[in-house]
XYZ file of C-alpha atoms in Angstrom:
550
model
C 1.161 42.150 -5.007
C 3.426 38.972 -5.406
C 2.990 35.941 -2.846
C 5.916 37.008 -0.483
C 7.737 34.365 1.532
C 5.573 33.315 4.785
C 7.697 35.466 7.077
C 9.067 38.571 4.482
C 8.212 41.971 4.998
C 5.614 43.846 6.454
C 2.712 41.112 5.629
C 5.387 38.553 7.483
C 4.956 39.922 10.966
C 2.015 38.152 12.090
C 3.118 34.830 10.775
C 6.601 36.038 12.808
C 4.672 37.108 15.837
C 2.846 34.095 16.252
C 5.876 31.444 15.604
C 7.689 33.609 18.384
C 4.803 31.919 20.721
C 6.383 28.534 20.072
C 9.478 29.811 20.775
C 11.088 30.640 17.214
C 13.781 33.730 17.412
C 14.844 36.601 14.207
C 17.504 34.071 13.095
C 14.897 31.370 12.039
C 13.103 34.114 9.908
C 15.756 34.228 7.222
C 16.005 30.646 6.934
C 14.337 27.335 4.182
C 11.210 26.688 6.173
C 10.999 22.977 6.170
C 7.818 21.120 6.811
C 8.201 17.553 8.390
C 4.824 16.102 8.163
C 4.430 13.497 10.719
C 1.906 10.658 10.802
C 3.272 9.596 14.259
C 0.310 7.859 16.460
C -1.143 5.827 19.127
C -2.865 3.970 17.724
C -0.644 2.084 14.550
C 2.504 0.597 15.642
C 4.178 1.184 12.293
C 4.030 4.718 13.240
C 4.394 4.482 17.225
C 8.566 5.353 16.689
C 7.999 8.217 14.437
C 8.093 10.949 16.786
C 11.913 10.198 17.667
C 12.798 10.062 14.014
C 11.297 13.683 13.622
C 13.443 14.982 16.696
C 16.499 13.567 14.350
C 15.042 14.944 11.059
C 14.451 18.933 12.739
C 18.117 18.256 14.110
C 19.674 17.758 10.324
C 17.561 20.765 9.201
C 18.941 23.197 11.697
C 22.345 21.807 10.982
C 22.217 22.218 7.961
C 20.861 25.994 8.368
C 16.932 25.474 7.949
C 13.929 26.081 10.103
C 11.951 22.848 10.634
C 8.015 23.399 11.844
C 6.488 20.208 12.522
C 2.609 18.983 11.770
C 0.632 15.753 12.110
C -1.776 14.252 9.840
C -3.731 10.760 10.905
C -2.360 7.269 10.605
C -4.729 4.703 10.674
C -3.938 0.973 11.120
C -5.166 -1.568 8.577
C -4.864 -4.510 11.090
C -6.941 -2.635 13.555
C -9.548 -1.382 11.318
C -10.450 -4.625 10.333
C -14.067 -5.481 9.732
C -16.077 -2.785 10.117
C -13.814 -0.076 10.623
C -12.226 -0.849 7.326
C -14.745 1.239 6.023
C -13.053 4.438 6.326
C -9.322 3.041 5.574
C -8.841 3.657 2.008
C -11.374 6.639 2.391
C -8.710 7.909 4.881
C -5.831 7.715 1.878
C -6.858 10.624 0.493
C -8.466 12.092 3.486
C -4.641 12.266 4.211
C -3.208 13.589 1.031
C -5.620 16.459 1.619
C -4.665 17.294 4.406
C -1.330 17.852 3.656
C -2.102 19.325 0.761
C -4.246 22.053 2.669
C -1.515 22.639 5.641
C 1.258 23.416 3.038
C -0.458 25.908 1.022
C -1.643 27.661 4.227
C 1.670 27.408 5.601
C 3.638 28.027 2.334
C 6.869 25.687 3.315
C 9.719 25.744 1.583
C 10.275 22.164 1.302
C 8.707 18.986 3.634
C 10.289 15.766 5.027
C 7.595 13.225 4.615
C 7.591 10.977 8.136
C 5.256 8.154 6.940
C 5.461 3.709 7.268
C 1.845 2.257 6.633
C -0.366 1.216 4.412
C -2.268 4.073 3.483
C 0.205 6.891 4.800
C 2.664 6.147 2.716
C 0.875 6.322 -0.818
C -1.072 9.426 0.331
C 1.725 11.238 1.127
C 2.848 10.197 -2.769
C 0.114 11.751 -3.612
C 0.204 15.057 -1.692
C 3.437 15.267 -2.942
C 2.638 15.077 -6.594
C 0.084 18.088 -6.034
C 2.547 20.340 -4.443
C 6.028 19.818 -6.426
C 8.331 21.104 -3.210
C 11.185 20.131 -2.677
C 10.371 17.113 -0.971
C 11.947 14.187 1.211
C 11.057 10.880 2.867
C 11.710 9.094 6.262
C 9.977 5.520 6.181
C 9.650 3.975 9.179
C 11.246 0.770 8.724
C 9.937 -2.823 9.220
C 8.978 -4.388 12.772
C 11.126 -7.149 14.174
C 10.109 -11.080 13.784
C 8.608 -12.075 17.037
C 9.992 -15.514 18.603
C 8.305 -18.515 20.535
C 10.930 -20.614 20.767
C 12.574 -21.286 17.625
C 9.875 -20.171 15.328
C 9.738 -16.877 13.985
C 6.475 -15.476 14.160
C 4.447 -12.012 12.974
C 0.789 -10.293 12.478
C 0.187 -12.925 9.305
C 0.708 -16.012 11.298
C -2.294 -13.905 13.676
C -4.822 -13.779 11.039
C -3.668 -17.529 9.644
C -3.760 -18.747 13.236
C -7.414 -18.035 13.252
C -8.528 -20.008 11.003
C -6.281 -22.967 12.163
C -7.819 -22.151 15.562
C -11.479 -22.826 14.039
C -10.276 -25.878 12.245
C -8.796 -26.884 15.576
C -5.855 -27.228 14.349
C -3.641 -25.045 17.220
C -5.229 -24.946 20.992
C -6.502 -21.840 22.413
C -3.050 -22.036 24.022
C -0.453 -22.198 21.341
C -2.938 -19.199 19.300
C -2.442 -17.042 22.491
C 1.279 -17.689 22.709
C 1.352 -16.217 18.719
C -1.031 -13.280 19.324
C 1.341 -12.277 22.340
C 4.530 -12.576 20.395
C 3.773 -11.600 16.697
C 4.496 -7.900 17.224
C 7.478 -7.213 19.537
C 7.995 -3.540 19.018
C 7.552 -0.781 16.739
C 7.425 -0.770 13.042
C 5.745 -1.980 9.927
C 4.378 -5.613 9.965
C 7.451 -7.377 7.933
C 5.874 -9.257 5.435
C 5.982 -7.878 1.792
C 2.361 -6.449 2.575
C 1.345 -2.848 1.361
C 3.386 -0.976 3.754
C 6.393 -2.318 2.920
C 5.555 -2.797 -0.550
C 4.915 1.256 -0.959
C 8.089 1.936 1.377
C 10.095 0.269 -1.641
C 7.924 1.863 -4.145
C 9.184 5.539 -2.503
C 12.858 4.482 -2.491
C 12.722 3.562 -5.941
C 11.104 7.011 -6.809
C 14.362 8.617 -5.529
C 12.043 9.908 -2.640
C 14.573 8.964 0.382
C 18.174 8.103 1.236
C 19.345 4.950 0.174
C 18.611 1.787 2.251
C 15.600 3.859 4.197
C 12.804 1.579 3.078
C 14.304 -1.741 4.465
C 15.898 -0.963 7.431
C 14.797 -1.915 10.500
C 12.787 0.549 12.650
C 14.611 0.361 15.840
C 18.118 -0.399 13.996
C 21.312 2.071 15.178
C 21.471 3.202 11.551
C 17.836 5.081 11.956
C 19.306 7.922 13.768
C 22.105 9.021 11.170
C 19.743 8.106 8.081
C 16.887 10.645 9.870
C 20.064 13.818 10.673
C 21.021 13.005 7.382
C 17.343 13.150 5.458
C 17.275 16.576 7.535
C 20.312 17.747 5.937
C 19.828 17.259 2.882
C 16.030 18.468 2.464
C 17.842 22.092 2.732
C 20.495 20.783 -0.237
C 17.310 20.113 -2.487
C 15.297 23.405 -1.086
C 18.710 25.263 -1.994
C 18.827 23.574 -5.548
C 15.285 23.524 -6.213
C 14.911 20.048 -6.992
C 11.385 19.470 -6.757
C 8.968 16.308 -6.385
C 8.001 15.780 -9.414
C 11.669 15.864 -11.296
C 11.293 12.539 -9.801
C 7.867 11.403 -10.185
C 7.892 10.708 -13.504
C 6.370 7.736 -16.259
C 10.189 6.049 -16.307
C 10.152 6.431 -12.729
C 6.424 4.744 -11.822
C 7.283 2.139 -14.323
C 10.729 1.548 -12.571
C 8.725 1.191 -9.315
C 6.013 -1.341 -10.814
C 8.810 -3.476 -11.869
C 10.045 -3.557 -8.033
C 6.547 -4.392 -6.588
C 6.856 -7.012 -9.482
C 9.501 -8.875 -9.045
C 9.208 -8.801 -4.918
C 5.618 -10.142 -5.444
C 4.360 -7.188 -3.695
C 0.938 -5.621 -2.557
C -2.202 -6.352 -4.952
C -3.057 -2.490 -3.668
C -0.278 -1.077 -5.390
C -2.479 -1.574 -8.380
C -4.849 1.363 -6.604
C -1.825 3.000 -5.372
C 0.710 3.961 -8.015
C -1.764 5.082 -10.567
C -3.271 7.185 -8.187
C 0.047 8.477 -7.361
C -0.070 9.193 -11.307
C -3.070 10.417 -11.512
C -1.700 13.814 -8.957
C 1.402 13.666 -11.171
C -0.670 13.992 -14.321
C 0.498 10.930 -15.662
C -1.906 8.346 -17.411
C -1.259 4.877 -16.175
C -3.390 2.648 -16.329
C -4.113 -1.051 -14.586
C -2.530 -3.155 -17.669
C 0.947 -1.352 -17.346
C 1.197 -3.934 -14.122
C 0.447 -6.826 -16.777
C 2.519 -5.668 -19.556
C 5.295 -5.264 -16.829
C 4.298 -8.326 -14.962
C 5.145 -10.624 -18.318
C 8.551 -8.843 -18.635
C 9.539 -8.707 -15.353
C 10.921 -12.267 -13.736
C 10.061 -12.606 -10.198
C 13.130 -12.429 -7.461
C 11.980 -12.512 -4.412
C 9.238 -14.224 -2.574
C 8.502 -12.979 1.210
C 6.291 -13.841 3.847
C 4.046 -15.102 3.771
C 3.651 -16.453 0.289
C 7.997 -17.196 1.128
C 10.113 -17.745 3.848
C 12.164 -14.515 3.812
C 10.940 -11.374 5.428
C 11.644 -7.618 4.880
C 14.631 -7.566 7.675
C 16.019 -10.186 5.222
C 15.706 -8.407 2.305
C 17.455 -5.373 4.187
C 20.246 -7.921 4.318
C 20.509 -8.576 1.069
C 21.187 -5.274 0.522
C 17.840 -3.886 0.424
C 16.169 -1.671 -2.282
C 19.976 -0.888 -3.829
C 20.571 -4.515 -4.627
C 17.030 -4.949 -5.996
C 17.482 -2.508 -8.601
C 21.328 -3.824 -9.010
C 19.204 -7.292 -10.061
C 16.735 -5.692 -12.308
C 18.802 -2.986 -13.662
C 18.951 -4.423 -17.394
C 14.662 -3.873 -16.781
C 14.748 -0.400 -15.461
C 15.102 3.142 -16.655
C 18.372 4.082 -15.179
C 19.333 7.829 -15.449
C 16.738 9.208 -13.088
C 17.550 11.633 -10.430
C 17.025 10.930 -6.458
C 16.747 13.281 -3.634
C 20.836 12.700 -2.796
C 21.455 13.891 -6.670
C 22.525 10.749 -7.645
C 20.881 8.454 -9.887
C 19.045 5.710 -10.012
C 22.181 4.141 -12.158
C 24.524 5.263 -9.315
C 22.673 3.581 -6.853
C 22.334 0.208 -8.368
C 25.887 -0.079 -9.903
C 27.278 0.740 -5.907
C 25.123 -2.007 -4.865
C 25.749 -5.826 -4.080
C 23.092 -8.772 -3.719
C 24.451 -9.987 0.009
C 22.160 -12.759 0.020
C 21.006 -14.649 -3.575
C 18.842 -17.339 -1.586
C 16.574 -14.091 -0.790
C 17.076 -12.168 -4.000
C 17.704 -14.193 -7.100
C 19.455 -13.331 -10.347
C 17.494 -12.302 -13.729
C 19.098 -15.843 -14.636
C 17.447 -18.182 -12.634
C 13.997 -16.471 -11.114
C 11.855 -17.857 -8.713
C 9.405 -17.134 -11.743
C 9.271 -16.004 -15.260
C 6.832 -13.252 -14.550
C 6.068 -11.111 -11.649
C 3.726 -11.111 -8.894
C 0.757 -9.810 -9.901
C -1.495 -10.613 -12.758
C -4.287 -8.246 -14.486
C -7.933 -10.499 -15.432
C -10.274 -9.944 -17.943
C -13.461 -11.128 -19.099
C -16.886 -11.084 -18.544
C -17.092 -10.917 -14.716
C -14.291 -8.188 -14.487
C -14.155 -6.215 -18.149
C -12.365 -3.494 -16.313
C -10.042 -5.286 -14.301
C -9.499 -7.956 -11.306
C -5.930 -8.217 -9.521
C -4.231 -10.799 -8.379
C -1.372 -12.011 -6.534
C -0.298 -15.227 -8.918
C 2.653 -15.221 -6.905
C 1.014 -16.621 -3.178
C -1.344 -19.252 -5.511
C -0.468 -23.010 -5.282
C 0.364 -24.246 -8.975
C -3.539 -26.471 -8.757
C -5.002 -22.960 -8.664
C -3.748 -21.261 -11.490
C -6.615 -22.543 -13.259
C -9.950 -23.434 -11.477
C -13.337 -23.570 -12.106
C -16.332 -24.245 -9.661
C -19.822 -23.269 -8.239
C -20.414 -19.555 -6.696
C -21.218 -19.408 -3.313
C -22.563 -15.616 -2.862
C -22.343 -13.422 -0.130
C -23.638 -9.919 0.176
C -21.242 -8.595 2.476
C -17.852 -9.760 4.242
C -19.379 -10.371 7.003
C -21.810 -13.249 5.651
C -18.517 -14.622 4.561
C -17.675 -14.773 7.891
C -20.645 -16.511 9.138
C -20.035 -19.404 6.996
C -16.072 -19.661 8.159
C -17.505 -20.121 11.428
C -19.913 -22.505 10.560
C -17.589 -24.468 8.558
C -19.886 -24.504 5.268
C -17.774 -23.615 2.789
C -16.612 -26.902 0.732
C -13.537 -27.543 -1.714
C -14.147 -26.269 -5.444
C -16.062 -23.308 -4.342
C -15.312 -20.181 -5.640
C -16.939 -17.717 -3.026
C -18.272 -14.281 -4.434
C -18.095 -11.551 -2.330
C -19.280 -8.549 -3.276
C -20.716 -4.812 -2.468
C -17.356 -4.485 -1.126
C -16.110 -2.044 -3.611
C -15.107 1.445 -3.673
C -18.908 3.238 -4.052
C -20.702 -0.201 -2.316
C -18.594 -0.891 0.562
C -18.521 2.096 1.256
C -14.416 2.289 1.311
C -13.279 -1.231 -0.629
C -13.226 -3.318 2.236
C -9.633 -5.165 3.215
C -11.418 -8.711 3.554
C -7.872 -10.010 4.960
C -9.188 -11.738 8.029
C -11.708 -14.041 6.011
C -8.440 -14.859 3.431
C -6.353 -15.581 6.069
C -8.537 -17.923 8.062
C -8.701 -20.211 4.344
C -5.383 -20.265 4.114
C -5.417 -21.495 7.932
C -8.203 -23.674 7.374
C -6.442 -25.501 4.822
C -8.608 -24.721 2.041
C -6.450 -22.356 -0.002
C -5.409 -24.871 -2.726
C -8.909 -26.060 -3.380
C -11.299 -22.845 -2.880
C -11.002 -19.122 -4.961
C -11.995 -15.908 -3.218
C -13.565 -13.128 -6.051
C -14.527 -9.587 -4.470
C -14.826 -5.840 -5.678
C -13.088 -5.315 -2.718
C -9.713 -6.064 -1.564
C -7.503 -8.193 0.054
C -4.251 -7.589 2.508
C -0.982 -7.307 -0.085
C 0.177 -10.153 2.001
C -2.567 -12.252 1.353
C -1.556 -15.739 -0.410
C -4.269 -18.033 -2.418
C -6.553 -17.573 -4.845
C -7.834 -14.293 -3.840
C -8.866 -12.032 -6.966
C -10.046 -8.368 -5.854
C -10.280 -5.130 -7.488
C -13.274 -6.903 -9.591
C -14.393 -3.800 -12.048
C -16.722 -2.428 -12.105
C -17.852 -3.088 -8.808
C -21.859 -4.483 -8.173
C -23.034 -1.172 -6.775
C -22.915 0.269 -10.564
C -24.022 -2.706 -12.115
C -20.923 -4.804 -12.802
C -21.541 -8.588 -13.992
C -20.371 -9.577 -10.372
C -23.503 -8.237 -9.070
C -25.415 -10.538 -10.730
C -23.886 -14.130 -9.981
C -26.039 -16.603 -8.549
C -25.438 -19.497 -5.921
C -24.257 -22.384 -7.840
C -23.137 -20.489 -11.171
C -19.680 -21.479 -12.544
C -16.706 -19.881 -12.784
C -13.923 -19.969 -14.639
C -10.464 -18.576 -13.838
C -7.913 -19.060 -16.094
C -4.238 -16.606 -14.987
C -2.107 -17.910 -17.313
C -4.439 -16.240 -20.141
C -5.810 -13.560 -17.214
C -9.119 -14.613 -17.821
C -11.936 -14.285 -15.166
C -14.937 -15.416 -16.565
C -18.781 -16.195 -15.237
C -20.502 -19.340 -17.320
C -24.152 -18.150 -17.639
C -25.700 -18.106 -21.161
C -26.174 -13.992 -21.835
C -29.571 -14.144 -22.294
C -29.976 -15.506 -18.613
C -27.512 -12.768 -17.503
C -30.369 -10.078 -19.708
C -32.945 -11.175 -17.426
C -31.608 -11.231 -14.048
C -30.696 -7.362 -15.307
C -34.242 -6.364 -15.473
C -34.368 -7.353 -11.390
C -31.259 -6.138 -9.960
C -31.082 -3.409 -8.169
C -27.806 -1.779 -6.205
C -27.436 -3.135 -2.692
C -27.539 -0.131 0.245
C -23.894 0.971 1.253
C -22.865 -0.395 4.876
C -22.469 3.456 5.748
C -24.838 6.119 4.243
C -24.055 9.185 6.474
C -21.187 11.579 7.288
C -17.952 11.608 4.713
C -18.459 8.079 3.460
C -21.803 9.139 1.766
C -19.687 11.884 -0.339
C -16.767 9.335 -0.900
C -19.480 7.084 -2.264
C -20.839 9.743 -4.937
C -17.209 10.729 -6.155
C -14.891 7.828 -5.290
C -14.130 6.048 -9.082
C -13.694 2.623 -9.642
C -10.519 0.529 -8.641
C -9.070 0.360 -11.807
C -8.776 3.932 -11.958
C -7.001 4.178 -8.616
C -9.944 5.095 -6.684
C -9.377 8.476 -6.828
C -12.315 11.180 -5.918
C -13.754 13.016 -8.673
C -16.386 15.655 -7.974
């Protein structure tokens, strides 16, 4: 027989008799059964308001005559995770997406309301959303306020850069405690142009939410009328059938690369978006972001590469007046969850502020924020944010200092061993040899507070916080557990990196490189047991998204 509706006809009277137990009546039977998937949690403060906004989003489904039925799914924390728990954080991205995936077709909604705000909520929700096609809507959570002491404005970056200027004694033990108490007043995404927020634009821009959602602050008035209204209108698109992928589209992913772009977003968008493709069936691959980047001026420069945060941007006029700025760049007649398009929403917007958002005319850069590398020491890839490098840095070259693991990294920041020109190599961070592509944020953060991020370059196969400034390259591909050149560098090898001509390149004759091959041999994963030692056999490589592929 067909696949009824959850609750029609005979088959629907145990899925009726059992939603009676949580107090469901006849009249919700007949009704769009909407799913709002919540990531609230305890344990992420970007997430910590989320259960409020899903009271608001079930009240603008009933209004608008649907049934709303509520699930969680996990929301970890990248700031908490950090070190060895950062493991299972990118593992967790499509842990996530699975589990979504799983609860729908079990549950057989009608359409979902996506309640998401972090770092790797947000993209796997993308890419849950890809695989079903539903009618589908999101609620991002909105950026945390600035914290204050005194005068000074200060957040979770000036944390990680305050430990380094704490080991460099440059702050007392004092004035670092006075920052780690204030950075994070409240609720909300950390408001630097980070991954978060970077992939809360990214969904706006996808015509995946109301207008203004991915900006606004989390504990602003507005929140409560933008979450009724979200709930309203998920019943508008059930009713019309105006499903995820209408909107999830090539034009559309490009339109949103050009956004990370020219707000010098998250390097991690790079694994983001074309894994986002990737459920879409879309091919996009890692030098769309360079083709892009080279057409695509840069606009806006946030914290803390700039002095602007997201709550700034918001008023400026948000994601609206970003694609008001770039429209003359973007592919324009695309549809969004309110029916209008993507046209409609720029021409109705206005650029409030142009010392945060700057015309096409006079960029705070010709290109955007992220460059693609090449070359012997990353033939698949590397990623970097060109935008947070001093102009000395563009073009370095130096001896290796190696280091298995971020941890031995570490070791040396504490020791104070690491000396101006170096260009430290850390690998066996990557997707398969981490396991989980390590966020080695904390170690980038304490250079920059050290003072040594305009004379030393960080090169991983993992990855580094989108808000990380300097010359951090990541994504290195292929990684050194499946042989990539990176596994092979020796202390005191040079380096060249060249990002005007994206070249990453290691200086060893190839015949040297042909015998150190005979010797290597892959270095042991941090984690061998339990879900990380089947992420390691099927996760691929970062420029493919690190997707899992059985």
């Amino acid at each position: 027989m067909a696949d009824l509706d959850i609750f029609e006809g005979l088959h629907g009277a145990y899925p009726r008799a059992l939603y009676r137990a949580m107090g469901y009546q006849d009249a919700d039977f007949s009704k769009p059964l909407i799913g709002i998937v919540n990531s609230w949690s305890e344990v992420n403060p970007g997430h910590f308001h989320l259960r409020q906004l899903a009271e608001w989003v079930k009240q603008g489904v009933r209004e608008a005559g649907g049934t709303p039925a509520e699930f969680n799914t996990v929301a970890p924390c990248d700031g908490i995770a950090q070190g060895r728990g950062m493991h299972y954080i990118l593992p967790l991205r499509d842990v996530i997406a699975a589990s979504i995936e799983l609860m729908v077709g079990a549950n057989r909604f009608d359409g979902l309301v996506m309640l998401c705000n972090c770092d790797k909520i947000v993209p796997a929700m993308l890419m849950a959303t890809a695989r079903l096609n539903l009618p589908t809507l999101f609620v991002t959570g909105g950026p945390m306020a600035s914290g204050r002491i005194g005068e000074r404005e200060v957040m979770t970056s000036d944390v990680k850069e305050g430990m380094g200027k704490l080991k460099a004694d440059k702050i007392s033990e004092s004035e670092f405690f006075a920052i780690e108490s204030h950075a994070c007043p409240g609720p909300g995404a950390c408001n630097f142009m980070g991954t978060a927020n970077t992939m809360n634009c990214v969904t706006e821009t996808l015509g995946l939410t109301l207008s203004h959602c991915a900006t606004l602050p989390a504990l602003h008035p507005d929140r409560q009328e933008l979450c009724l209204a979200s709930g309203r209108q998920i019943v508008r698109l059930v009713e019309k059938n105006l499903t995820a992928r209408q909107m999830l589209t090539r034009e559309s992913l490009e339109n949103a690369i050009r956004v990370v772009l020219a707000l010098g977003g998250s390097t991690n968008a790079t694994l983001h978006i074309p894994a986002i493709a990737h459920e879409a069936g879309i091919d996009l691959g890692l030098d769309v972001f360079d083709d892009l980047s080279r057409q695509t001026p840069l606009i806006g420069k946030f914290r803390p590469a700039g002095p602007y945060t997201v709550i700034d941007l918001d008023e400026a006029g948000g994601v609206p007046a970003v694609l008001n700025v770039l429209s003359s760049l973007l592919h324009l007649d695309l549809p969004t969850v309110t029916g209008e398009t993507i046209r409609t929403r720029a021409a109705n917007a206005e650029n409030l502020r142009p010392e945060v958002l700057h015309s096409l005319d006079a960029p705070l850069s010709p290109e955007g924020g992220l460059a693609i590398l090449h070359g012997n020491l990353a033939p698949d890839g590397a990623v970097v944010k060109q935008n947070g490098l001093v102009a000395g840095m563009l073009r370095h070259t130096g001896p290796a200092r190696v280091f298995e693991c971020e941890e031995d990294l570490e070791n040396s920041l504490e020791t104070k061993t690491i000396n101006p020109g170096d260009v430290l190599v850390i690998r066996n961070e990557g997707p398969r040899g981490g396991p989980g592509m390590r966020e080695l944020s904390i170690p980038a953060a304490m250079l920059t507070g050290m003072g040594l991020n305009d004379s030393v370059a960080m090169i991983t196969d993992g990855r580094f916080s989108g808000a990380t400034r300097g010359p951090c390259i990541g994504h290195v591909a292929p990684e050194a557990f499946v042989g990539g050149l990176i596994g092979l560098v020796k202390e005191g090898d040079q380096i060249e990196i060249d990002i005007p001509e994206r070249r990453l390149d290691l200086l060893v004759p190839e015949d040297e490189l042909a015998r150190r091959r005979v010797d290597w041999r892959p270095h042991a994963p941090a984690v061998t047991t339990g879900f990380l030692e089947l992420y390691n056999r099927i996760v691929t490589q970062a420029n493919q998204g690190a997707v899992l592929k059985a």
